[in-house]
Amino acid sequence: MAEAFGIAAGAVGIAAAFTACVDCFEYVQFGRHFGRDYQTDLLALNCSRIHLTRWGQAVDILNDPKLGRPDATAREIRTVKDTLCQILVLFADSAKISQQYTTGEDLSVLSSDSMDSTFVALNNKMRELAIKRQKSSSILRITQWALYRRSEFKSLIEGISSLIDSIEKIFPAPQAQLALVRQEAAQLHDQRALELVETAAEGVDGLLQNAAREVLNGHRYLNVSIKGKAQTGDAFSSDWHGKAVGASHTYDGVVVDKDGKALVGNKYGGKDFWDD
C-alpha cells in the first residue's frame, strides 16, 4: 500500500491511523469555484467525519485493540487498519492534485465568512463532536490544501464513504452507533439544521440522515402491546442540557398490560426509566 503523508501502514497502530484520518478532515479547504455549493459540500464532509468518529467510538477504537469483538482475528484488525490508511491515501491524493494547479489560476479559497450563520453554527457543532471523539493528538504534520473542482470533492467523499462502510461491515456495533447518532441528532437544536443535515448526509451517512429525518417527522407507534417493561422512541440521559426539536408523535393501539411499564416517546433528563 502506498504511503500517505509519509505514514507507512506497518509503522502505525490502528488507533493512530484512526486519529490521523479524523485529523485530515480539518485540513481540507474549498476553492472559490464551489460558490454557494461550498456550504453544503463542507457540511457533507463533516457528516463523513462524524460517521467515522461515531464508528470509532462505538467500537472503542482508541482503547480496545479488538474493537469490541473478543473473537476478532488478526486479519480482520489488519484489514481495518489498512482501510483507515487507504482513507489517508485518498486525502493525500487530493492534496497532490491541489498542488498541481498553477499560480495563474484562481487559487483563492472560501472561508466561514462566505457562509450563512446557520451553516457556520452547524459545522462548528459537528466539528466539536468529532474532535471530542478523537481525544488524542494526531501524528500528522501537514498543511492545509484546497479542492478546486467539484469532481475532486465528489471522488474524495465517495471514496471515504465507501471505505467507512467497508469497515462497518466487519465491526458494525449497531446498537452503540444507534445510541450515538440519536445523541447527535438531538444536539441539532432547530428544524433548519436538521433539514440541512438530512440533505448533506445523503449518500455519506445514512444513519445520520435517518436520525435527522426521524426527529423532523416524529415517531409512529401503531398496534403496540407491552407485557413487561419497554422503552420506545428516543431517551436522553440525566446529564442532557440541550433542546429537543421535532414533530409530534402518533400513538394508535398502544396497550400496556396490568403489570407492564412503558416509556413511549421521548425522555429528557431526570431519573432513568430503567432505574426503578
PDB file of N, CA, C and O in Angstrom, residues 137-176:
ATOM      1  N   SER A 137      -3.960  13.457  20.203  1.00  0.00           N
ATOM      2  CA  SER A 137      -3.428  14.317  19.154  1.00  0.00           C
ATOM      3  C   SER A 137      -2.933  13.480  17.985  1.00  0.00           C
ATOM      4  O   SER A 137      -2.573  12.320  18.133  1.00  0.00           O
ATOM      5  N   SER A 138      -2.909  14.093  16.810  1.00  0.00           N
ATOM      6  CA  SER A 138      -2.535  13.380  15.596  1.00  0.00           C
ATOM      7  C   SER A 138      -1.020  13.348  15.410  1.00  0.00           C
ATOM      8  O   SER A 138      -0.290  14.198  15.917  1.00  0.00           O
ATOM      9  N   ILE A 139      -0.583  12.345  14.641  1.00  0.00           N
ATOM     10  CA  ILE A 139       0.833  12.241  14.306  1.00  0.00           C
ATOM     11  C   ILE A 139       1.138  13.020  13.024  1.00  0.00           C
ATOM     12  O   ILE A 139       2.293  13.106  12.608  1.00  0.00           O
ATOM     13  N   LEU A 140       0.101  13.575  12.383  1.00  0.00           N
ATOM     14  CA  LEU A 140       0.298  14.269  11.111  1.00  0.00           C
ATOM     15  C   LEU A 140       0.976  15.618  11.305  1.00  0.00           C
ATOM     16  O   LEU A 140       0.708  16.333  12.268  1.00  0.00           O
ATOM     17  N   ARG A 141       1.821  15.958  10.359  1.00  0.00           N
ATOM     18  CA  ARG A 141       2.444  17.275  10.319  1.00  0.00           C
ATOM     19  C   ARG A 141       2.309  17.784   8.886  1.00  0.00           C
ATOM     20  O   ARG A 141       3.245  17.725   8.082  1.00  0.00           O
ATOM     21  N   ILE A 142       1.115  18.275   8.572  1.00  0.00           N
ATOM     22  CA  ILE A 142       0.838  18.691   7.202  1.00  0.00           C
ATOM     23  C   ILE A 142       0.188  20.066   7.205  1.00  0.00           C
ATOM     24  O   ILE A 142      -0.214  20.587   8.251  1.00  0.00           O
ATOM     25  N   THR A 143       0.107  20.668   6.031  1.00  0.00           N
ATOM     26  CA  THR A 143      -0.544  21.959   5.876  1.00  0.00           C
ATOM     27  C   THR A 143      -1.861  21.795   5.131  1.00  0.00           C
ATOM     28  O   THR A 143      -2.125  20.761   4.518  1.00  0.00           O
ATOM     29  N   GLN A 144      -2.693  22.810   5.177  1.00  0.00           N
ATOM     30  CA  GLN A 144      -3.990  22.749   4.512  1.00  0.00           C
ATOM     31  C   GLN A 144      -3.826  22.741   2.997  1.00  0.00           C
ATOM     32  O   GLN A 144      -2.840  23.237   2.453  1.00  0.00           O
ATOM     33  N   TRP A 145      -4.803  22.143   2.339  1.00  0.00           N
ATOM     34  CA  TRP A 145      -4.845  22.173   0.882  1.00  0.00           C
ATOM     35  C   TRP A 145      -6.288  22.408   0.448  1.00  0.00           C
ATOM     36  O   TRP A 145      -7.218  22.253   1.246  1.00  0.00           O
ATOM     37  N   ALA A 146      -6.477  22.785  -0.795  1.00  0.00           N
ATOM     38  CA  ALA A 146      -7.815  23.125  -1.279  1.00  0.00           C
ATOM     39  C   ALA A 146      -8.263  22.201  -2.404  1.00  0.00           C
ATOM     40  O   ALA A 146      -7.459  21.737  -3.214  1.00  0.00           O
ATOM     41  N   LEU A 147      -9.553  21.947  -2.427  1.00  0.00           N
ATOM     42  CA  LEU A 147     -10.201  21.293  -3.560  1.00  0.00           C
ATOM     43  C   LEU A 147     -10.706  22.395  -4.484  1.00  0.00           C
ATOM     44  O   LEU A 147     -11.386  23.315  -4.029  1.00  0.00           O
ATOM     45  N   TYR A 148     -10.365  22.315  -5.759  1.00  0.00           N
ATOM     46  CA  TYR A 148     -10.731  23.377  -6.694  1.00  0.00           C
ATOM     47  C   TYR A 148     -11.811  22.967  -7.691  1.00  0.00           C
ATOM     48  O   TYR A 148     -12.369  23.815  -8.383  1.00  0.00           O
ATOM     49  N   ARG A 149     -12.100  21.701  -7.775  1.00  0.00           N
ATOM     50  CA  ARG A 149     -13.128  21.221  -8.699  1.00  0.00           C
ATOM     51  C   ARG A 149     -14.089  20.315  -7.943  1.00  0.00           C
ATOM     52  O   ARG A 149     -13.677  19.512  -7.109  1.00  0.00           O
ATOM     53  N   ARG A 150     -15.360  20.430  -8.294  1.00  0.00           N
ATOM     54  CA  ARG A 150     -16.357  19.611  -7.589  1.00  0.00           C
ATOM     55  C   ARG A 150     -16.150  18.122  -7.860  1.00  0.00           C
ATOM     56  O   ARG A 150     -16.468  17.280  -7.016  1.00  0.00           O
ATOM     57  N   SER A 151     -15.625  17.791  -9.013  1.00  0.00           N
ATOM     58  CA  SER A 151     -15.353  16.389  -9.321  1.00  0.00           C
ATOM     59  C   SER A 151     -14.328  15.810  -8.353  1.00  0.00           C
ATOM     60  O   SER A 151     -14.394  14.621  -7.988  1.00  0.00           O
ATOM     61  N   GLU A 152     -13.378  16.634  -7.925  1.00  0.00           N
ATOM     62  CA  GLU A 152     -12.373  16.190  -6.959  1.00  0.00           C
ATOM     63  C   GLU A 152     -13.030  15.921  -5.605  1.00  0.00           C
ATOM     64  O   GLU A 152     -12.717  14.922  -4.928  1.00  0.00           O
ATOM     65  N   PHE A 153     -13.946  16.808  -5.228  1.00  0.00           N
ATOM     66  CA  PHE A 153     -14.648  16.610  -3.961  1.00  0.00           C
ATOM     67  C   PHE A 153     -15.507  15.355  -4.021  1.00  0.00           C
ATOM     68  O   PHE A 153     -15.512  14.556  -3.077  1.00  0.00           O
ATOM     69  N   LYS A 154     -16.236  15.185  -5.118  1.00  0.00           N
ATOM     70  CA  LYS A 154     -17.112  14.019  -5.259  1.00  0.00           C
ATOM     71  C   LYS A 154     -16.315  12.721  -5.159  1.00  0.00           C
ATOM     72  O   LYS A 154     -16.721  11.769  -4.487  1.00  0.00           O
ATOM     73  N   SER A 155     -15.172  12.681  -5.826  1.00  0.00           N
ATOM     74  CA  SER A 155     -14.329  11.491  -5.784  1.00  0.00           C
ATOM     75  C   SER A 155     -13.835  11.219  -4.370  1.00  0.00           C
ATOM     76  O   SER A 155     -13.822  10.069  -3.906  1.00  0.00           O
ATOM     77  N   LEU A 156     -13.447  12.271  -3.653  1.00  0.00           N
ATOM     78  CA  LEU A 156     -12.936  12.125  -2.291  1.00  0.00           C
ATOM     79  C   LEU A 156     -14.034  11.638  -1.350  1.00  0.00           C
ATOM     80  O   LEU A 156     -13.842  10.658  -0.613  1.00  0.00           O
ATOM     81  N   ILE A 157     -15.190  12.290  -1.366  1.00  0.00           N
ATOM     82  CA  ILE A 157     -16.249  11.958  -0.412  1.00  0.00           C
ATOM     83  C   ILE A 157     -16.824  10.572  -0.686  1.00  0.00           C
ATOM     84  O   ILE A 157     -17.143   9.824   0.243  1.00  0.00           O
ATOM     85  N   GLU A 158     -16.941  10.208  -1.953  1.00  0.00           N
ATOM     86  CA  GLU A 158     -17.460   8.879  -2.286  1.00  0.00           C
ATOM     87  C   GLU A 158     -16.477   7.789  -1.874  1.00  0.00           C
ATOM     88  O   GLU A 158     -16.875   6.725  -1.371  1.00  0.00           O
ATOM     89  N   GLY A 159     -15.198   8.051  -2.075  1.00  0.00           N
ATOM     90  CA  GLY A 159     -14.180   7.080  -1.687  1.00  0.00           C
ATOM     91  C   GLY A 159     -14.130   6.866  -0.184  1.00  0.00           C
ATOM     92  O   GLY A 159     -14.070   5.728   0.301  1.00  0.00           O
ATOM     93  N   ILE A 160     -14.177   7.963   0.565  1.00  0.00           N
ATOM     94  CA  ILE A 160     -14.157   7.863   2.029  1.00  0.00           C
ATOM     95  C   ILE A 160     -15.384   7.120   2.539  1.00  0.00           C
ATOM     96  O   ILE A 160     -15.289   6.231   3.391  1.00  0.00           O
ATOM     97  N   SER A 161     -16.560   7.479   2.002  1.00  0.00           N
ATOM     98  CA  SER A 161     -17.802   6.849   2.443  1.00  0.00           C
ATOM     99  C   SER A 161     -17.779   5.344   2.192  1.00  0.00           C
ATOM    100  O   SER A 161     -18.212   4.549   3.036  1.00  0.00           O
ATOM    101  N   SER A 162     -17.272   4.954   1.028  1.00  0.00           N
ATOM    102  CA  SER A 162     -17.192   3.536   0.694  1.00  0.00           C
ATOM    103  C   SER A 162     -16.270   2.790   1.652  1.00  0.00           C
ATOM    104  O   SER A 162     -16.580   1.670   2.094  1.00  0.00           O
ATOM    105  N   LEU A 163     -15.158   3.396   2.009  1.00  0.00           N
ATOM    106  CA  LEU A 163     -14.205   2.747   2.915  1.00  0.00           C
ATOM    107  C   LEU A 163     -14.758   2.653   4.337  1.00  0.00           C
ATOM    108  O   LEU A 163     -14.558   1.650   5.023  1.00  0.00           O
ATOM    109  N   ILE A 164     -15.457   3.692   4.788  1.00  0.00           N
ATOM    110  CA  ILE A 164     -16.070   3.623   6.115  1.00  0.00           C
ATOM    111  C   ILE A 164     -17.118   2.514   6.144  1.00  0.00           C
ATOM    112  O   ILE A 164     -17.212   1.739   7.102  1.00  0.00           O
ATOM    113  N   ASP A 165     -17.915   2.438   5.088  1.00  0.00           N
ATOM    114  CA  ASP A 165     -18.930   1.372   5.009  1.00  0.00           C
ATOM    115  C   ASP A 165     -18.289  -0.011   5.094  1.00  0.00           C
ATOM    116  O   ASP A 165     -18.835  -0.929   5.716  1.00  0.00           O
ATOM    117  N   SER A 166     -17.129  -0.156   4.477  1.00  0.00           N
ATOM    118  CA  SER A 166     -16.482  -1.474   4.453  1.00  0.00           C
ATOM    119  C   SER A 166     -15.989  -1.897   5.827  1.00  0.00           C
ATOM    120  O   SER A 166     -16.074  -3.074   6.191  1.00  0.00           O
ATOM    121  N   ILE A 167     -15.490  -0.952   6.633  1.00  0.00           N
ATOM    122  CA  ILE A 167     -15.036  -1.333   7.977  1.00  0.00           C
ATOM    123  C   ILE A 167     -16.220  -1.551   8.912  1.00  0.00           C
ATOM    124  O   ILE A 167     -16.145  -2.344   9.845  1.00  0.00           O
ATOM    125  N   GLU A 168     -17.321  -0.860   8.649  1.00  0.00           N
ATOM    126  CA  GLU A 168     -18.522  -1.088   9.454  1.00  0.00           C
ATOM    127  C   GLU A 168     -19.071  -2.495   9.241  1.00  0.00           C
ATOM    128  O   GLU A 168     -19.669  -3.071  10.154  1.00  0.00           O
ATOM    129  N   LYS A 169     -18.896  -3.040   8.063  1.00  0.00           N
ATOM    130  CA  LYS A 169     -19.376  -4.393   7.794  1.00  0.00           C
ATOM    131  C   LYS A 169     -18.586  -5.439   8.589  1.00  0.00           C
ATOM    132  O   LYS A 169     -19.117  -6.487   8.957  1.00  0.00           O
ATOM    133  N   ILE A 170     -17.331  -5.135   8.858  1.00  0.00           N
ATOM    134  CA  ILE A 170     -16.501  -6.066   9.625  1.00  0.00           C
ATOM    135  C   ILE A 170     -16.770  -5.921  11.121  1.00  0.00           C
ATOM    136  O   ILE A 170     -16.884  -6.903  11.852  1.00  0.00           O
ATOM    137  N   PHE A 171     -16.886  -4.676  11.595  1.00  0.00           N
ATOM    138  CA  PHE A 171     -17.150  -4.374  13.004  1.00  0.00           C
ATOM    139  C   PHE A 171     -18.329  -3.396  13.075  1.00  0.00           C
ATOM    140  O   PHE A 171     -18.128  -2.194  13.224  1.00  0.00           O
ATOM    141  N   PRO A 172     -19.552  -3.888  12.988  1.00  0.00           N
ATOM    142  CA  PRO A 172     -20.707  -2.999  12.837  1.00  0.00           C
ATOM    143  C   PRO A 172     -21.144  -2.233  14.095  1.00  0.00           C
ATOM    144  O   PRO A 172     -21.503  -1.072  13.991  1.00  0.00           O
ATOM    145  N   ALA A 173     -21.183  -2.841  15.254  1.00  0.00           N
ATOM    146  CA  ALA A 173     -21.618  -2.193  16.507  1.00  0.00           C
ATOM    147  C   ALA A 173     -22.906  -1.393  16.322  1.00  0.00           C
ATOM    148  O   ALA A 173     -22.948  -0.194  16.614  1.00  0.00           O
ATOM    149  N   PRO A 174     -23.980  -2.017  15.850  1.00  0.00           N
ATOM    150  CA  PRO A 174     -25.200  -1.262  15.505  1.00  0.00           C
ATOM    151  C   PRO A 174     -25.880  -0.581  16.679  1.00  0.00           C
ATOM    152  O   PRO A 174     -26.340   0.567  16.542  1.00  0.00           O
ATOM    153  N   GLN A 175     -25.968  -1.252  17.829  1.00  0.00           N
ATOM    154  CA  GLN A 175     -26.666  -0.652  18.958  1.00  0.00           C
ATOM    155  C   GLN A 175     -25.943   0.581  19.478  1.00  0.00           C
ATOM    156  O   GLN A 175     -26.560   1.612  19.757  1.00  0.00           O
ATOM    157  N   ALA A 176     -24.637   0.490  19.601  1.00  0.00           N
ATOM    158  CA  ALA A 176     -23.859   1.636  20.079  1.00  0.00           C
ATOM    159  C   ALA A 176     -23.932   2.786  19.084  1.00  0.00           C
ATOM    160  O   ALA A 176     -24.057   3.956  19.469  1.00  0.00           O
TER     161      ALA A 176
END
